[in-house]
Short mmCIF file of C-alpha atoms in Angstrom, two decimals:
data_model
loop_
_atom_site.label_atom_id
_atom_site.label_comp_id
_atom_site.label_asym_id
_atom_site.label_seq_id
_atom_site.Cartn_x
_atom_site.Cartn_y
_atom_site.Cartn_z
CA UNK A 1 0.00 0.00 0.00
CA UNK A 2 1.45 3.58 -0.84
CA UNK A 3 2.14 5.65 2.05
CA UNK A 4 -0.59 8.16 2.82
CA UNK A 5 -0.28 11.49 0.58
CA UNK A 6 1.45 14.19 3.04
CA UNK A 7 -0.31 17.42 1.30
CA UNK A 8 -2.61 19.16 -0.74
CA UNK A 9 -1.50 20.87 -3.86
CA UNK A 10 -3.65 24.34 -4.18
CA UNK A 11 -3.53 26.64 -7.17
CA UNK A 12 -3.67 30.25 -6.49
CA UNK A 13 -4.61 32.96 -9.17
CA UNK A 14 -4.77 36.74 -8.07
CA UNK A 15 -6.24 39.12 -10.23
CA UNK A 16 -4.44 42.93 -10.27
CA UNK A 17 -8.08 44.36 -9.09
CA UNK A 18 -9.78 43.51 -5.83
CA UNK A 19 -12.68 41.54 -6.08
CA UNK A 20 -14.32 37.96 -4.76
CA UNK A 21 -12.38 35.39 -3.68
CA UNK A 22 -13.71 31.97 -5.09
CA UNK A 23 -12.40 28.12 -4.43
CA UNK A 24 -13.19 25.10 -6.87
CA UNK A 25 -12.72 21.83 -4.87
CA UNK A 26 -12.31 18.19 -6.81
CA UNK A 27 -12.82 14.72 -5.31
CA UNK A 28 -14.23 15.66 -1.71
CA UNK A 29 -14.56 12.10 -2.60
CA UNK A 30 -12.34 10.05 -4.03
CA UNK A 31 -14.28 8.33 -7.07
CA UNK A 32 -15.90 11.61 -8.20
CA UNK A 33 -13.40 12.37 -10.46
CA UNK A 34 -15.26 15.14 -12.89
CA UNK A 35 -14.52 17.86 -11.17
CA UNK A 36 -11.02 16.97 -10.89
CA UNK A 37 -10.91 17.05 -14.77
CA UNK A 38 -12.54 20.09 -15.28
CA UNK A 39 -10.38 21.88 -12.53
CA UNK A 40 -7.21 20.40 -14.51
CA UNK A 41 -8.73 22.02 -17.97
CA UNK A 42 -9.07 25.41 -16.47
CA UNK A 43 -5.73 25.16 -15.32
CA UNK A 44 -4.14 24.38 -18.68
CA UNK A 45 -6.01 27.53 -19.77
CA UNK A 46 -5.15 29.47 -17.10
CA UNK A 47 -1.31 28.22 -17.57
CA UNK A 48 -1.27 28.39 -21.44
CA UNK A 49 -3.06 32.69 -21.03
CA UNK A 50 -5.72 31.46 -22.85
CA UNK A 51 -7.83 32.25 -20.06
CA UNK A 52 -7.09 34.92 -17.65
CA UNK A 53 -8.20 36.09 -13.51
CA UNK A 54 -8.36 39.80 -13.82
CA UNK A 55 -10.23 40.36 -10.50
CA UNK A 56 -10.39 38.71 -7.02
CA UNK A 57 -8.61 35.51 -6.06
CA UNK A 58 -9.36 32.25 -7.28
CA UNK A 59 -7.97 29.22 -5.56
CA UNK A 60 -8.29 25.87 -7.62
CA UNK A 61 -8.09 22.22 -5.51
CA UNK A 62 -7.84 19.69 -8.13
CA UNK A 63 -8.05 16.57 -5.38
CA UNK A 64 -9.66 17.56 -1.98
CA UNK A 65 -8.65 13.82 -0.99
CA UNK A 66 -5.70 12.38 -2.55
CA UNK A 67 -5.99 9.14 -0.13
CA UNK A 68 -9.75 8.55 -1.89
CA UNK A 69 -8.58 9.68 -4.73
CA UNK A 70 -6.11 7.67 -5.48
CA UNK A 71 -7.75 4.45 -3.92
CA UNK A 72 -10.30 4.94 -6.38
CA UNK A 73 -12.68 5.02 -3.38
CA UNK A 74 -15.34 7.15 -2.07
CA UNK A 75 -13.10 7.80 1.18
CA UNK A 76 -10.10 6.84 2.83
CA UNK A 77 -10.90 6.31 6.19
CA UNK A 78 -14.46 8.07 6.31
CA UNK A 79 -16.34 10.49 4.36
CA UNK A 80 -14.60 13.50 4.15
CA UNK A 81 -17.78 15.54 3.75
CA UNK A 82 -19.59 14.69 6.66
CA UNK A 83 -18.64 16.54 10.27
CA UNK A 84 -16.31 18.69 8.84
CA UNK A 85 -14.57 20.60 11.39
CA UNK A 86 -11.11 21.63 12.47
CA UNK A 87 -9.78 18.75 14.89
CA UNK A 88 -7.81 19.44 17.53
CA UNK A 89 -6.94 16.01 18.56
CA UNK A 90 -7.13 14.46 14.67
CA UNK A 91 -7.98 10.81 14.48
CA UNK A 92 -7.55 9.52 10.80
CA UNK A 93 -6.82 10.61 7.46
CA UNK A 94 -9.81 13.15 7.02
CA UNK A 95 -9.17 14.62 10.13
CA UNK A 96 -5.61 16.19 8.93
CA UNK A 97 -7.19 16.88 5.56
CA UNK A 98 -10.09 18.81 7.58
CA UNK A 99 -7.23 20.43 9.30
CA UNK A 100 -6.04 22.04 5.93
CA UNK A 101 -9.23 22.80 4.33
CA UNK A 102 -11.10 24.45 6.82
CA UNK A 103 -8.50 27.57 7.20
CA UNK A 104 -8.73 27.45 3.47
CA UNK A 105 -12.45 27.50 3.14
CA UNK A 106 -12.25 30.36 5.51
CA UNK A 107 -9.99 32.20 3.44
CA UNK A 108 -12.96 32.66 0.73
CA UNK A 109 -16.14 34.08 0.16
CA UNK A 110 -17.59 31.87 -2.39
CA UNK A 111 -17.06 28.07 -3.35
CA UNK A 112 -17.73 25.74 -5.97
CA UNK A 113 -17.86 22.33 -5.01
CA UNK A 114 -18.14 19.93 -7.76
CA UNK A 115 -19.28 15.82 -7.16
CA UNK A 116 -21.05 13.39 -9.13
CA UNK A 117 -23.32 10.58 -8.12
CA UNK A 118 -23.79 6.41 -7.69
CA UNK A 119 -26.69 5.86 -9.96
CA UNK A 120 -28.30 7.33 -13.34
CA UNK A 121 -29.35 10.77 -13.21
CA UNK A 122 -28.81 14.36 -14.69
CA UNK A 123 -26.97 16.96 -13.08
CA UNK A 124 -28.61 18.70 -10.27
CA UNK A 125 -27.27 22.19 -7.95
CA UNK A 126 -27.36 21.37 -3.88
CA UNK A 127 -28.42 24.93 -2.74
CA UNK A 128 -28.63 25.99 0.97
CA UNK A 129 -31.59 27.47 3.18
CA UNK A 130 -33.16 30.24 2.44
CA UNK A 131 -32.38 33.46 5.05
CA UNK A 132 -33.27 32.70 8.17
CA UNK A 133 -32.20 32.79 11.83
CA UNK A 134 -33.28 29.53 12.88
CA UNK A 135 -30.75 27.33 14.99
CA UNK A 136 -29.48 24.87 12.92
CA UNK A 137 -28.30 26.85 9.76
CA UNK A 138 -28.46 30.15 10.40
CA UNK A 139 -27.80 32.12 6.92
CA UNK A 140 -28.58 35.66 5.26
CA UNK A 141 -26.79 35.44 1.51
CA UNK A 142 -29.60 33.31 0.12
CA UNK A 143 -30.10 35.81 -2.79
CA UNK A 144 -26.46 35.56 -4.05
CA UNK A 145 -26.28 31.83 -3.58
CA UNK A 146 -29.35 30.88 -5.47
CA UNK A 147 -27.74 33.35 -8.09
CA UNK A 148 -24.83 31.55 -8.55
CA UNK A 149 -27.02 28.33 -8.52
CA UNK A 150 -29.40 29.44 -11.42
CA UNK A 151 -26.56 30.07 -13.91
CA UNK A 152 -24.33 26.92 -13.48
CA UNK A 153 -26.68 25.14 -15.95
CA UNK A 154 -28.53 22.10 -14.53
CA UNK A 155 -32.88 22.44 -14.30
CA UNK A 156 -32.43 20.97 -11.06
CA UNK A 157 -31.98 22.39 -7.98
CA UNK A 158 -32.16 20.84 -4.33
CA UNK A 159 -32.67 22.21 -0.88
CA UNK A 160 -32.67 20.69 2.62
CA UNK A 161 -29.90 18.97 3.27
CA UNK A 162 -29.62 20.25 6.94
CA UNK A 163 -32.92 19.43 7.62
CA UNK A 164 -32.99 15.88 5.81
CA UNK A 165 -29.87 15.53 7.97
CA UNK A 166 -31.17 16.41 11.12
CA UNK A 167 -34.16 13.70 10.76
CA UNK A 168 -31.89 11.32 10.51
CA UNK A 169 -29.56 11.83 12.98
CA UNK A 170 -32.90 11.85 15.33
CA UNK A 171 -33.82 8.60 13.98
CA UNK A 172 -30.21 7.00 14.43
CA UNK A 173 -30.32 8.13 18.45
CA UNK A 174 -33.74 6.71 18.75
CA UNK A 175 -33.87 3.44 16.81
CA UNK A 176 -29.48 2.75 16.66
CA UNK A 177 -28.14 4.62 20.09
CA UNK A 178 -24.97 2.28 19.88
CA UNK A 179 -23.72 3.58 16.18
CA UNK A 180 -20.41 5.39 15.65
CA UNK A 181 -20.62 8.43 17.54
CA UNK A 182 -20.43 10.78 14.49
CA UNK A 183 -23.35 8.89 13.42
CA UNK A 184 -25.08 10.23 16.11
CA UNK A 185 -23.16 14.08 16.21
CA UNK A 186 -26.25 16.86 15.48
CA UNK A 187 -23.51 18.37 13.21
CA UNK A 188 -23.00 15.22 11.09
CA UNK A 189 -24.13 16.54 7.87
CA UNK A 190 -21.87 19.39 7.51
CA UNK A 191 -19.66 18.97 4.67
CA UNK A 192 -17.41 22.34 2.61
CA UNK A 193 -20.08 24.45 1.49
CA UNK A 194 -22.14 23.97 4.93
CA UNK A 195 -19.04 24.83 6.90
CA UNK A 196 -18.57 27.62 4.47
CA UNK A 197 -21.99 29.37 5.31
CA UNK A 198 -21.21 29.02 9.31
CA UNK A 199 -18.02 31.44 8.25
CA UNK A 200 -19.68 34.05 6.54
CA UNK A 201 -19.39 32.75 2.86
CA UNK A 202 -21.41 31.10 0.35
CA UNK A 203 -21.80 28.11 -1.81
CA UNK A 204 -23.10 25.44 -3.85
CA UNK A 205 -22.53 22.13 -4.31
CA UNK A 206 -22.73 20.76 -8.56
CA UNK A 207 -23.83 17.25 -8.75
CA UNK A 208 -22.51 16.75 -12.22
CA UNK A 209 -24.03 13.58 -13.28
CA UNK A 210 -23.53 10.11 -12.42
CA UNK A 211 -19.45 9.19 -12.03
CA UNK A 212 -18.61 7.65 -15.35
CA UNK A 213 -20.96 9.89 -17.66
CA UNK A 214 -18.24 11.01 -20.35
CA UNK A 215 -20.57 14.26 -20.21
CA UNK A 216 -19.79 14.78 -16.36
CA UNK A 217 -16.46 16.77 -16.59
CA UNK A 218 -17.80 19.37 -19.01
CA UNK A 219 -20.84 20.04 -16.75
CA UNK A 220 -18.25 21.20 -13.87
CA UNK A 221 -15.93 22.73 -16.43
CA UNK A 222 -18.98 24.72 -17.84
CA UNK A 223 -19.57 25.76 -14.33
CA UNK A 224 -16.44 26.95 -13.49
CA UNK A 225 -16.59 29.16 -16.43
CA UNK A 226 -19.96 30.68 -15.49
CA UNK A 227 -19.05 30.91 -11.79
CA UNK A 228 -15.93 33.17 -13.29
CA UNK A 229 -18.11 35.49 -15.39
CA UNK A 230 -21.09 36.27 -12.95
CA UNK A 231 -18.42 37.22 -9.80
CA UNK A 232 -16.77 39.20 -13.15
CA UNK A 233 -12.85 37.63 -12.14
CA UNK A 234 -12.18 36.57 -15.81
CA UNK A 235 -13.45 38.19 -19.05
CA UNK A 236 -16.01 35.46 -19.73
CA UNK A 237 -19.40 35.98 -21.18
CA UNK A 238 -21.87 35.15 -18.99
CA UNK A 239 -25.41 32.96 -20.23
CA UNK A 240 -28.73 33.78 -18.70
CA UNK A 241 -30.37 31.82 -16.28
CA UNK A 242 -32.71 29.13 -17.82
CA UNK A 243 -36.47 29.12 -16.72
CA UNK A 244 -37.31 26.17 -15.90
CA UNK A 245 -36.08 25.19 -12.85
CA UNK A 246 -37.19 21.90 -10.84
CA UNK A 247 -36.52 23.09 -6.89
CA UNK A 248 -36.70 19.94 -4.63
CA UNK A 249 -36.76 19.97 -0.72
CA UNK A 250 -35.13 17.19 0.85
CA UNK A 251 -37.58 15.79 3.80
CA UNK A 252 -35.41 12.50 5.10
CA UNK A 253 -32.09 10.38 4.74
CA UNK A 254 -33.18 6.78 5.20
CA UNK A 255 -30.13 4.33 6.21
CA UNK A 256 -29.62 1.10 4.80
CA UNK A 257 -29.70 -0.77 8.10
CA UNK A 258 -28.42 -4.65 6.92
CA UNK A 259 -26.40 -5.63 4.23
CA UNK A 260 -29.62 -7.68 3.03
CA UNK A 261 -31.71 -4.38 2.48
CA UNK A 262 -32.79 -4.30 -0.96
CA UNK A 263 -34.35 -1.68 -3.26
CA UNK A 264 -37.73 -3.05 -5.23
CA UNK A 265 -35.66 -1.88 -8.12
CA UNK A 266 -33.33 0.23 -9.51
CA UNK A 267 -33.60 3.75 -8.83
CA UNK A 268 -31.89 6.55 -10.60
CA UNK A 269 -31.71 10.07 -8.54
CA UNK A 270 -35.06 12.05 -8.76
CA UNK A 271 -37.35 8.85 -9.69
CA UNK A 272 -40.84 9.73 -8.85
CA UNK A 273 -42.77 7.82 -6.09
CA UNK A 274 -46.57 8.27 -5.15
CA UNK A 275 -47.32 8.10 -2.00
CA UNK A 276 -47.43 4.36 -0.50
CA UNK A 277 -45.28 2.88 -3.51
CA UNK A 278 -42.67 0.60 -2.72
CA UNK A 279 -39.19 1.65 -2.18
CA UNK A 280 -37.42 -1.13 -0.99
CA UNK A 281 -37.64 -4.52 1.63
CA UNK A 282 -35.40 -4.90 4.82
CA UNK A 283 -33.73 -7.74 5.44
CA UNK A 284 -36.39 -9.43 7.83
CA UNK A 285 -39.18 -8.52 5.59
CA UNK A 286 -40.46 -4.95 6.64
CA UNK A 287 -41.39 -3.02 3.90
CA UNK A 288 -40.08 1.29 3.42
CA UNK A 289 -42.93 2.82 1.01
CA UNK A 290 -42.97 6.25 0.41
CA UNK A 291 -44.89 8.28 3.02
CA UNK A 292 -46.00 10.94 0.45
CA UNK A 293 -45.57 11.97 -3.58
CA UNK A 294 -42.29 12.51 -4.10
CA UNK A 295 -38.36 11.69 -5.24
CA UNK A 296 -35.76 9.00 -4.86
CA UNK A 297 -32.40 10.78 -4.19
CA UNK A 298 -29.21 9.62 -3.91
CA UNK A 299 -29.80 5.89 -4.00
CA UNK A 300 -26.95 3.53 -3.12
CA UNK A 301 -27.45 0.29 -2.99
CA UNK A 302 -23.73 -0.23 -2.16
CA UNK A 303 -24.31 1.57 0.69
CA UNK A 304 -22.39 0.09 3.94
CA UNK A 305 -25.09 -0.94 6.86
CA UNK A 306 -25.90 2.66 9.19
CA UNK A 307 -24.82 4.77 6.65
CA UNK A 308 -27.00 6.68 3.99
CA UNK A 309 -29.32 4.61 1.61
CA UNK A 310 -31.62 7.12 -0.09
CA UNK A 311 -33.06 10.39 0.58
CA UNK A 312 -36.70 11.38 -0.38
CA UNK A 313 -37.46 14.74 -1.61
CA UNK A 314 -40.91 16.51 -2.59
CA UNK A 315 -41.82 19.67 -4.48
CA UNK A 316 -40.62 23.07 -2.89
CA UNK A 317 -42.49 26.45 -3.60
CA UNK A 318 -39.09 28.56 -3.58
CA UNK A 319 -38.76 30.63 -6.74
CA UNK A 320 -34.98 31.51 -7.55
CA UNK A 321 -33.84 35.30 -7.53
CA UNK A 322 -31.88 35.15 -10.59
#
């Protein structure tokens, strides 16, 4: 086995005018790999003077987790993008790795976070709450984040994930009390662009298609690109906002509690359900049927036992400020 990587390798561009400073992470987790590309194409522009940063600061993170990342693997020795803190006392891999990105999340006002997903699906934009000064995600730069969201590209667009996060972690402490305690930590669903938000910045996440979709890397490269002309740090034109966005609001995460858990079939991301319909059987026979009308997210049926096996999302009345 190779030794563990010792650093992370950041690029740094400074424009010779103030403006926004804006980070592009790759491969939070290790097997999401399109963002990486695309990060790696801007660069060669960026390098070659094709393309130029005449305002602000952008910082570019090709691999956010070079011990994923070069396993191949969704993590090295957990998920990255769950519980992200500084760690004083750091226990594993992600820990030291949290320990360098959270100064340098801090360090901007914007970030671009760019994934890509187990199963069949088309892109989709992870946006945050809406303003509010509510306890568990306090935030008041809605109206620039769901800017930056409408003019990345995808229809899609998908709030909650606090929330979703929440339920579940009440769930775990009532029904599994002896999981892994960051199972069980309120916090657990903070990941970069949460994290962000809690500093005084803003973000999105890009879910840029499933993780071998040959049309994946020039979703995130495409964002990039936009993200660059709206914040007006590189001479870029900028395309309007489509119209016909899809907003989502993420309700639950639903953990896959036995290896013998099985779906009733194979969902793709954003699947419709009716209410009642069959999701999927436990192992000892109990049926999980969808408690309203709504959307498969994020299945996994690879998923390890306690950890995340689909979320369910239903329609959301917010209208983008574009």
């Amino acid at each position: 086995m190779p030794p563990k990587p010792t650093h992370l390798r950041v690029h740094q561009f400074v424009g010779l005018r103030p403006g926004p400073s804006l980070l592009v992470l790759g491969a939070v987790h290790g097997n999401e790999t399109c963002g990486t590309r695309a990060i790696q194409r801007v660069l060669d522009e960026l390098q070659s003077g094709e393309l130029a940063i005449t305002r602000g600061r952008l910082s570019l993170l090709p691999v956010t987790n070079p011990m994923a990342y070069h396993r191949g693997a969704r993590e090295g020795e957990r998920n990255l993008n769950r519980n992200l803190r500084r760690c004083a006392d750091p226990q594993d891999f992600e820990d030291r790795v949290a320990d360098a990105l959270c100064p340098l999340l801090e360090a901007h006002e914007v970030l671009l976070d760019l994934h890509s997903f187990h199963t069949a699906g088309q892109p989709f934009v992870m946006l945050g709450p809406r303003n509010n000064h509510g306890a568990l995600e306090p935030f008041s730069l809605a109206e620039p984040e769901e800017r930056l969201a409408a003019h990345l590209g995808p229809r899609r667009v998908l709030e909650g994930w606090m929330e979703a996060y929440e339920q579940g972690v009440r769930r775990r402490r009532h029904e599994r009390p002896a999981s892994s305690p960051e199972l069980l930590d309120a916090a657990y669903g903070t990941g970069t662009v949460e994290y962000l938000r809690t500093r005084g910045g803003y973000g999105v996440t890009l879910e840029c298609g499933q993780h071998d979709d040959p049309h994946a890397p020039a979703v995130a490269y495409q964002a990039i690109r936009q993200t660059l002309a709206l914040l007006e740090m590189a001479p870029l034109p900028l395309a309007p906002p489509r119209k016909d966005f899809q907003i989502l609001h993420l309700m639950d995460v639903i953990d896959r509690d036995h290896a013998d858990d099985e779906f009733a079939r194979a969902w793709a991301s954003f699947d419709p359900v009716e209410q009642g319909q069959l999701i999927g059987r436990r192992h000892a026979g109990q049926e999980v049927r969808a408690p309203s009308d709504g959307f498969v997210v994020f299945p996994n049926p690879e998923a390890l036992p306690g950890n995340e096996w689909f979320y369910f999302a239903v329609a959301s009345d917010r209208v983008l400020r574009t």
